[in-house]
JSON list of C-alpha atoms in Angstrom, two decimals:
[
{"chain": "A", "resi": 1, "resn": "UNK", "atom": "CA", "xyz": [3.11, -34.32, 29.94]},
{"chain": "A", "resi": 2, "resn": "UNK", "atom": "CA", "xyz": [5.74, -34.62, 32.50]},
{"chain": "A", "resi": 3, "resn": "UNK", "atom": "CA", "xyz": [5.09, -35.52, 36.17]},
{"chain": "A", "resi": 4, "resn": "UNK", "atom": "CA", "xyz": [5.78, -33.10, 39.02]},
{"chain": "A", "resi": 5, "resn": "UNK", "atom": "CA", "xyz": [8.73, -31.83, 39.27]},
{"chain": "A", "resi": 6, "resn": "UNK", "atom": "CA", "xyz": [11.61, -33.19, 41.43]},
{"chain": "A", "resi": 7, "resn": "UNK", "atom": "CA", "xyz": [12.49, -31.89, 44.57]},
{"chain": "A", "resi": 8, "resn": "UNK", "atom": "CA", "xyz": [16.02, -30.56, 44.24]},
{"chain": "A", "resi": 9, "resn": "UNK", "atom": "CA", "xyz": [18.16, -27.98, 44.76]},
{"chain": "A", "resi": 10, "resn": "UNK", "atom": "CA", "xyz": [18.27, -26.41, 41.33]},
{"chain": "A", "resi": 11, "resn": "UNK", "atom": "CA", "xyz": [14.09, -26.41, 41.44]},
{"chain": "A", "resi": 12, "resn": "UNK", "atom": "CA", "xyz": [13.66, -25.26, 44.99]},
{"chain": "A", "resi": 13, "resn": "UNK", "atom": "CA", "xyz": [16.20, -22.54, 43.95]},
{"chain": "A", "resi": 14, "resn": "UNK", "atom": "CA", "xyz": [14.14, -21.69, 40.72]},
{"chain": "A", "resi": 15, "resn": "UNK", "atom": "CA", "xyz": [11.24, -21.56, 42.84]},
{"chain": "A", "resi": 16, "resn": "UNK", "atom": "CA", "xyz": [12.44, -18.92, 45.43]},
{"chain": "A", "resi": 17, "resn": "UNK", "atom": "CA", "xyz": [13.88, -16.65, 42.27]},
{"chain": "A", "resi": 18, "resn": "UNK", "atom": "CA", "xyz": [10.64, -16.89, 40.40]},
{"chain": "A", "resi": 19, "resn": "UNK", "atom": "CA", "xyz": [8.62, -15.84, 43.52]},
{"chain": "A", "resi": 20, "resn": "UNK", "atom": "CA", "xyz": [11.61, -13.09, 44.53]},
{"chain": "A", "resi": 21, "resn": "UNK", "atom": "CA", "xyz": [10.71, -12.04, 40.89]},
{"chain": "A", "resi": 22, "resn": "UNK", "atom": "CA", "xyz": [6.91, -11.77, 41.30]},
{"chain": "A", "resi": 23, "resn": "UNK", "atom": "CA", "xyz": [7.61, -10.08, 45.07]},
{"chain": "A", "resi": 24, "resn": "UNK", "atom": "CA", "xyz": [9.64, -7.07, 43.54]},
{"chain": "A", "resi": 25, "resn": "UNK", "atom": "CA", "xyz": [7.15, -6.48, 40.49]},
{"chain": "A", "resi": 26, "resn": "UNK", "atom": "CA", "xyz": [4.41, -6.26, 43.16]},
{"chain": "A", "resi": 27, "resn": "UNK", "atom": "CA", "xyz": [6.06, -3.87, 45.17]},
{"chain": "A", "resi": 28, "resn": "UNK", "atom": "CA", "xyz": [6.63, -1.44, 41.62]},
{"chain": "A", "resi": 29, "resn": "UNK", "atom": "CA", "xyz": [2.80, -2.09, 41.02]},
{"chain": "A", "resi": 30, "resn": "UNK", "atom": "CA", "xyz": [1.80, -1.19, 44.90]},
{"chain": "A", "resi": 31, "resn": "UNK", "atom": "CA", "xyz": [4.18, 1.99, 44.92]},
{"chain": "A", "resi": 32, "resn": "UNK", "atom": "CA", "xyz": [2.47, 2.96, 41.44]},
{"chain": "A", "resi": 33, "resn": "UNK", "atom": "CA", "xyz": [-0.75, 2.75, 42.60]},
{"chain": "A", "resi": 34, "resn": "UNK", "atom": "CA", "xyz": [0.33, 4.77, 45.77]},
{"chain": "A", "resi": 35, "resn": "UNK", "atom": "CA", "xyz": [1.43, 7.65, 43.54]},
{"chain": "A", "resi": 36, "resn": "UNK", "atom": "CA", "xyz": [-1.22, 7.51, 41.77]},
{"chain": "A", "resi": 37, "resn": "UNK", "atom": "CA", "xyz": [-3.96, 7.39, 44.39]},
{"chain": "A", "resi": 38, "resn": "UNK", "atom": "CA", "xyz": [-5.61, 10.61, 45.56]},
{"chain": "A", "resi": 39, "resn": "UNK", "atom": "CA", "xyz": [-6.54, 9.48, 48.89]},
{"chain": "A", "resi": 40, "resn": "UNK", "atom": "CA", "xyz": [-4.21, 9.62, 51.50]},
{"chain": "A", "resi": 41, "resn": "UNK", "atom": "CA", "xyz": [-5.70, 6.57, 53.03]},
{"chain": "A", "resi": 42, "resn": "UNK", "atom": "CA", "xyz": [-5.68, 4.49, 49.98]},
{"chain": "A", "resi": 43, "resn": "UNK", "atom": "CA", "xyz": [-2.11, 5.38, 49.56]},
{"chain": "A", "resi": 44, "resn": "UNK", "atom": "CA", "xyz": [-1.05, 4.68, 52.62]},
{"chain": "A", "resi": 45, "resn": "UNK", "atom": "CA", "xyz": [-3.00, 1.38, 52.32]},
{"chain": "A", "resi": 46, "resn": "UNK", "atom": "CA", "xyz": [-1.01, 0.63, 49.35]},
{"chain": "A", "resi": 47, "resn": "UNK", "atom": "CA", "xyz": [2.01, 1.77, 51.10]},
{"chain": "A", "resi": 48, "resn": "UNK", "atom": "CA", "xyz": [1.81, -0.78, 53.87]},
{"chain": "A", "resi": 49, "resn": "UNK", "atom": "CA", "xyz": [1.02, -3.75, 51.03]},
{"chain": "A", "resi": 50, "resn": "UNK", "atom": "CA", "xyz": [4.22, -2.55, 49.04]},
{"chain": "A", "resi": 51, "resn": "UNK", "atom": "CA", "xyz": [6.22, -2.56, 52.85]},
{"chain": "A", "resi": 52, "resn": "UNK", "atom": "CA", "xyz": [5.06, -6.02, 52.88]},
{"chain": "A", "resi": 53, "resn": "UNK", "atom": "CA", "xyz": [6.40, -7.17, 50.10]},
{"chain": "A", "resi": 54, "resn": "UNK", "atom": "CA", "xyz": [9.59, -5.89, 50.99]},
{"chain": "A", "resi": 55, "resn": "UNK", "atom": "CA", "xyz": [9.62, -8.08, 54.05]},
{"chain": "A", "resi": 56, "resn": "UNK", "atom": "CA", "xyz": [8.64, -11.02, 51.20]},
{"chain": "A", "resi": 57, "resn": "UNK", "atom": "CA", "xyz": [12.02, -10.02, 49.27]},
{"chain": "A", "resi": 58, "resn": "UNK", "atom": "CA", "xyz": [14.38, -10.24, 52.22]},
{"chain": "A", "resi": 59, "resn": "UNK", "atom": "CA", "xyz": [12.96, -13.47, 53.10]},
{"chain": "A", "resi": 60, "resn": "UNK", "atom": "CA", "xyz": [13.03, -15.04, 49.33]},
{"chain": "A", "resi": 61, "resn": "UNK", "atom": "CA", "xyz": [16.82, -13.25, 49.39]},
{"chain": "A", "resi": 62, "resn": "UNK", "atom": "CA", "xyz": [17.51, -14.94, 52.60]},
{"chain": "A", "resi": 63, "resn": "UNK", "atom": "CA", "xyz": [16.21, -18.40, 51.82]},
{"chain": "A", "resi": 64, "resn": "UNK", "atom": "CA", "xyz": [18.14, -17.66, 47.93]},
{"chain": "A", "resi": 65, "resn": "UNK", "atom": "CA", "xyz": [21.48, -17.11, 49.71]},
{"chain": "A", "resi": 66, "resn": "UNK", "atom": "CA", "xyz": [20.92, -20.46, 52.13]},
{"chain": "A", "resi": 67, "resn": "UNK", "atom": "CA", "xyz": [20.40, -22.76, 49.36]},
{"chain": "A", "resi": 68, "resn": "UNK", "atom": "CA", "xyz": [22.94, -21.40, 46.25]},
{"chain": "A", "resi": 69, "resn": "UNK", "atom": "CA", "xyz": [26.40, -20.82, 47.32]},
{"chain": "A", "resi": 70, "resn": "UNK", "atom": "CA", "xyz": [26.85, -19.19, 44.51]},
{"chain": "A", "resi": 71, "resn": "UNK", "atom": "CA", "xyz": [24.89, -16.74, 44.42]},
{"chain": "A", "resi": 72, "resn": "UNK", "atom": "CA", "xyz": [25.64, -16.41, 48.57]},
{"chain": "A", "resi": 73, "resn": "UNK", "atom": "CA", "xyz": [29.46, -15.77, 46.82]},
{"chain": "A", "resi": 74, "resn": "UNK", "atom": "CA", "xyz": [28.17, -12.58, 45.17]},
{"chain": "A", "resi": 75, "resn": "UNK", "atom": "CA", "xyz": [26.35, -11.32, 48.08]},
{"chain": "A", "resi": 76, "resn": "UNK", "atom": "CA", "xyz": [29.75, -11.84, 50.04]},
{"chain": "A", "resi": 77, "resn": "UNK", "atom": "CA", "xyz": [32.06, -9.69, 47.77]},
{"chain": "A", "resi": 78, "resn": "UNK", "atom": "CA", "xyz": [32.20, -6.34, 47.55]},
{"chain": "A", "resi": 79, "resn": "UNK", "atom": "CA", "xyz": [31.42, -3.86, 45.06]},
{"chain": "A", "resi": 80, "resn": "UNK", "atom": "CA", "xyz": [34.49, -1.57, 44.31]},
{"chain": "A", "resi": 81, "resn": "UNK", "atom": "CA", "xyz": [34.05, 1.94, 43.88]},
{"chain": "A", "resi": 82, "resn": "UNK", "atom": "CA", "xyz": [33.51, 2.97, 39.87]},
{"chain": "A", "resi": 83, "resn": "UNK", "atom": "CA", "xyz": [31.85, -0.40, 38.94]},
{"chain": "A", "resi": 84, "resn": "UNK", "atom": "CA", "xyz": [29.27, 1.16, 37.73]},
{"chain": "A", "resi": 85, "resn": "UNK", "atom": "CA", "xyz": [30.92, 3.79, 36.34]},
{"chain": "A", "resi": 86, "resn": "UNK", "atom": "CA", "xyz": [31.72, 2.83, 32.67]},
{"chain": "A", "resi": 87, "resn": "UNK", "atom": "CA", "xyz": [28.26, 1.58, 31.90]},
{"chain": "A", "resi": 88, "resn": "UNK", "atom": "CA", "xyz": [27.14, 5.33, 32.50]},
{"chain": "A", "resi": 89, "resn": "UNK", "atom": "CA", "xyz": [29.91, 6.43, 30.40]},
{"chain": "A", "resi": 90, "resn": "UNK", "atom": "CA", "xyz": [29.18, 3.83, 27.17]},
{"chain": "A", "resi": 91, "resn": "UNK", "atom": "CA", "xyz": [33.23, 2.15, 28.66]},
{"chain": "A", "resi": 92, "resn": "UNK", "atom": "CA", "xyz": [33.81, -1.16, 29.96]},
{"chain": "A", "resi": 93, "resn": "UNK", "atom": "CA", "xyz": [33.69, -0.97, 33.70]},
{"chain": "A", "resi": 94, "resn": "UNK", "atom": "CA", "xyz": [37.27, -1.03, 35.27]},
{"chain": "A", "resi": 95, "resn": "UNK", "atom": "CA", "xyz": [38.70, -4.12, 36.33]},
{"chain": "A", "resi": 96, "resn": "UNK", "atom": "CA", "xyz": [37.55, -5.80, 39.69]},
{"chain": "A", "resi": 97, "resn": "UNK", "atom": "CA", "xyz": [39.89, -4.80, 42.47]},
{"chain": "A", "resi": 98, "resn": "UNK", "atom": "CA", "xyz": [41.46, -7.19, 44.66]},
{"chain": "A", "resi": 99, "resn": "UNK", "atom": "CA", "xyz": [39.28, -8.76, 47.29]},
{"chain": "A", "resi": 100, "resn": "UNK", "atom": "CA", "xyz": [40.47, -7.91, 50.54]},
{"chain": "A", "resi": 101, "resn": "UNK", "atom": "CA", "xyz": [41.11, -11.10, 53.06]},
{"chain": "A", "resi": 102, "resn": "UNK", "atom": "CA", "xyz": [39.17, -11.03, 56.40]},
{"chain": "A", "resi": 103, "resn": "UNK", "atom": "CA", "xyz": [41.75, -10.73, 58.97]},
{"chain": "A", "resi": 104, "resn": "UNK", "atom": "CA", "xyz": [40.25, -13.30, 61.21]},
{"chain": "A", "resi": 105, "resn": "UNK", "atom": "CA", "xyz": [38.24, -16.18, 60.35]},
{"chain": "A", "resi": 106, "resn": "UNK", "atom": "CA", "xyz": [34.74, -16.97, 60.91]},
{"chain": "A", "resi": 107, "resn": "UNK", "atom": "CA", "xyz": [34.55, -18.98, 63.79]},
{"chain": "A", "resi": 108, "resn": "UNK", "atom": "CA", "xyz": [32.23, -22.04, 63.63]},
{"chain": "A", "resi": 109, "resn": "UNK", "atom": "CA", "xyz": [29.12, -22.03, 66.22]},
{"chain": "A", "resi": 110, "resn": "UNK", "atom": "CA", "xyz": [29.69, -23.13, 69.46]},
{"chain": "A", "resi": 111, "resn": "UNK", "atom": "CA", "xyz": [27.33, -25.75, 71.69]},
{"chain": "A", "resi": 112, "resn": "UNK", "atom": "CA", "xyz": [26.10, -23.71, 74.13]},
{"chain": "A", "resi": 113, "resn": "UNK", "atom": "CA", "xyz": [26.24, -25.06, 77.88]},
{"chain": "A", "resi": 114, "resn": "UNK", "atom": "CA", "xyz": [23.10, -27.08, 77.55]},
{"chain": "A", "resi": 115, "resn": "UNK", "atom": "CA", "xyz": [24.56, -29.14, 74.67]},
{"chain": "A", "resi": 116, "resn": "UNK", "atom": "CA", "xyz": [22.71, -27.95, 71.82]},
{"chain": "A", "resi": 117, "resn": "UNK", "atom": "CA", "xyz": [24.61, -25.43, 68.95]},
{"chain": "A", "resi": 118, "resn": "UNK", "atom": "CA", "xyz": [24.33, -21.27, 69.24]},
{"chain": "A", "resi": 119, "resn": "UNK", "atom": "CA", "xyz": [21.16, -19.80, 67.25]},
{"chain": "A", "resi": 120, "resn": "UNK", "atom": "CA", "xyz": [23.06, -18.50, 64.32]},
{"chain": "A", "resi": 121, "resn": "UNK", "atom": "CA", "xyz": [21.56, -15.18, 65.06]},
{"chain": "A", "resi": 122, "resn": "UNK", "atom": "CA", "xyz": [21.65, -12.54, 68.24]},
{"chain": "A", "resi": 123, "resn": "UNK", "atom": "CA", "xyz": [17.94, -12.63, 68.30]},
{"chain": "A", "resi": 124, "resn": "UNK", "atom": "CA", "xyz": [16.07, -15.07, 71.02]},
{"chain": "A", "resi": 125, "resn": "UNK", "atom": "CA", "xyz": [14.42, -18.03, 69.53]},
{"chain": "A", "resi": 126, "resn": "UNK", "atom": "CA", "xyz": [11.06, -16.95, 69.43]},
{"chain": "A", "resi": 127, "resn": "UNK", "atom": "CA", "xyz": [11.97, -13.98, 66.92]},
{"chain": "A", "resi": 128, "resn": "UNK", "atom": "CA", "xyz": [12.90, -16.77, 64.45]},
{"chain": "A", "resi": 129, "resn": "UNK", "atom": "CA", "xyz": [10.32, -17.30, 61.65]},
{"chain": "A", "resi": 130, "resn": "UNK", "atom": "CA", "xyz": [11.14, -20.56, 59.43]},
{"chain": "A", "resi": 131, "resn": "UNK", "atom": "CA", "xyz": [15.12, -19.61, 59.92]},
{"chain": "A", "resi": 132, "resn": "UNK", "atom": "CA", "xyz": [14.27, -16.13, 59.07]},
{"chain": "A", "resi": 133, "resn": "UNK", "atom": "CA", "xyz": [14.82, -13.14, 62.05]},
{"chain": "A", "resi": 134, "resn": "UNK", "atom": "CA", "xyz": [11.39, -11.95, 62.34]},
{"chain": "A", "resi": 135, "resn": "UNK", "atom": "CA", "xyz": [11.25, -8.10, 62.16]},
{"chain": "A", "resi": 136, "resn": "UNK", "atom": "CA", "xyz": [10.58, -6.88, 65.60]},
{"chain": "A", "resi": 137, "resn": "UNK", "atom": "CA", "xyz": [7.03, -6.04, 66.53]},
{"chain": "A", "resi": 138, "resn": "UNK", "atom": "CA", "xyz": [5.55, -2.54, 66.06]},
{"chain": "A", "resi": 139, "resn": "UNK", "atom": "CA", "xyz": [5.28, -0.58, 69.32]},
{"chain": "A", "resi": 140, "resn": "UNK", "atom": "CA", "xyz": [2.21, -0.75, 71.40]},
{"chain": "A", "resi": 141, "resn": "UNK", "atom": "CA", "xyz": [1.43, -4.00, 69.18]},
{"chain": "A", "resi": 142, "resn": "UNK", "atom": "CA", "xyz": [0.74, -7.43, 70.34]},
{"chain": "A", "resi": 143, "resn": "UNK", "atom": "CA", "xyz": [3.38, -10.24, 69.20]},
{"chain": "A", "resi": 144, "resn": "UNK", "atom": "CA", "xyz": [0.31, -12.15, 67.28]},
{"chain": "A", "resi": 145, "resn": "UNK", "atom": "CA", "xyz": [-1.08, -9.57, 65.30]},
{"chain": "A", "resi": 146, "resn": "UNK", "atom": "CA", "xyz": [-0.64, -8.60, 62.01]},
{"chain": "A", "resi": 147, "resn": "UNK", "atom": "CA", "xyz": [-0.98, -4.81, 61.48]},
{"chain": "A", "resi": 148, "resn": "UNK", "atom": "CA", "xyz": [-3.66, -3.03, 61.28]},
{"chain": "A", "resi": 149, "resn": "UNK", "atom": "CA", "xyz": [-5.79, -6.48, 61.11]},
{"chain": "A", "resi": 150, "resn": "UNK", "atom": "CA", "xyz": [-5.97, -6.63, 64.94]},
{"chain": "A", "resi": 151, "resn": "UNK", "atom": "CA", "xyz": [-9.62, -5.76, 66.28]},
{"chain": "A", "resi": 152, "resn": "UNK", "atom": "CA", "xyz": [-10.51, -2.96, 68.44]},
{"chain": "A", "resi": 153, "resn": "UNK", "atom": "CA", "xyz": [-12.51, -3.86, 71.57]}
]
């Protein structure tokens, strides 16, 4: 038998696509058993789990596109208009169009006045979840509760 595996980049990136793959397969299952449900409260229920996992995929996405530049590559260029197009027809999709150039480069992060680099996002610090924008919180919710877990006093 062999012994744990290591703890590269190809296996952390194997990790996040087998567990993107699991999150999307739950949210089919959840949205099936929301049609299928006759109760509006159990589908709603299974609603919110399926809107869940959702969250789950942009994270898994997220964390995919930090650690494979390749893949990040894809997510960067576009998809030209008819590229879909001759697989619905039975004809080899037309050939990729030029990628346009950005007019103006990225620029790199500047140190803000205290020293320390710019969060690479607009949202304040304590929206940041394990480098991952936190969605904002539900109105009338408090910041540390999750849903409808939150006890009524």
């Amino acid at each position: 038998m062999a012994g744990p595996p290591t703890n590269d980049l190809s296996t952390d990136v194997a990790l996040v696509r087998r567990v993107l793959a699991r999150e999307l397969e739950t949210i089919n299952e959840y949205e099936a058993h929301a049609r299928a449900s006759s109760s509006p409260e159990v589908r709603d229920f299974f609603l919110h789990l399926a809107a869940e996992e959702k969250e789950h995929v942009a994270e898994a996405v997220h964390m995919l596109r930090l650690l494979d530049a390749g893949q990040e590559a894809h997510f960067n260029k576009p998809v030209v208009t008819g590229h879909f197009q001759g697989a619905i027809e039975g004809q080899p999709s037309p050939a990729p169009a030029a990628t346009p150039t950005p007019s103006t480069p990225a620029e790199p992060a500047q140190p803000a006045p205290n020293g320390q680099a710019e969060s690479p996002t607009l949202l304040p610090p304590q929206r940041i979840v394990y480098g991952v924008p936190a969605p904002p919180p539900s109105p009338g919710t408090h910041p540390l509760t999750v849903g409808s877990l939150r006890r009524s006093r």
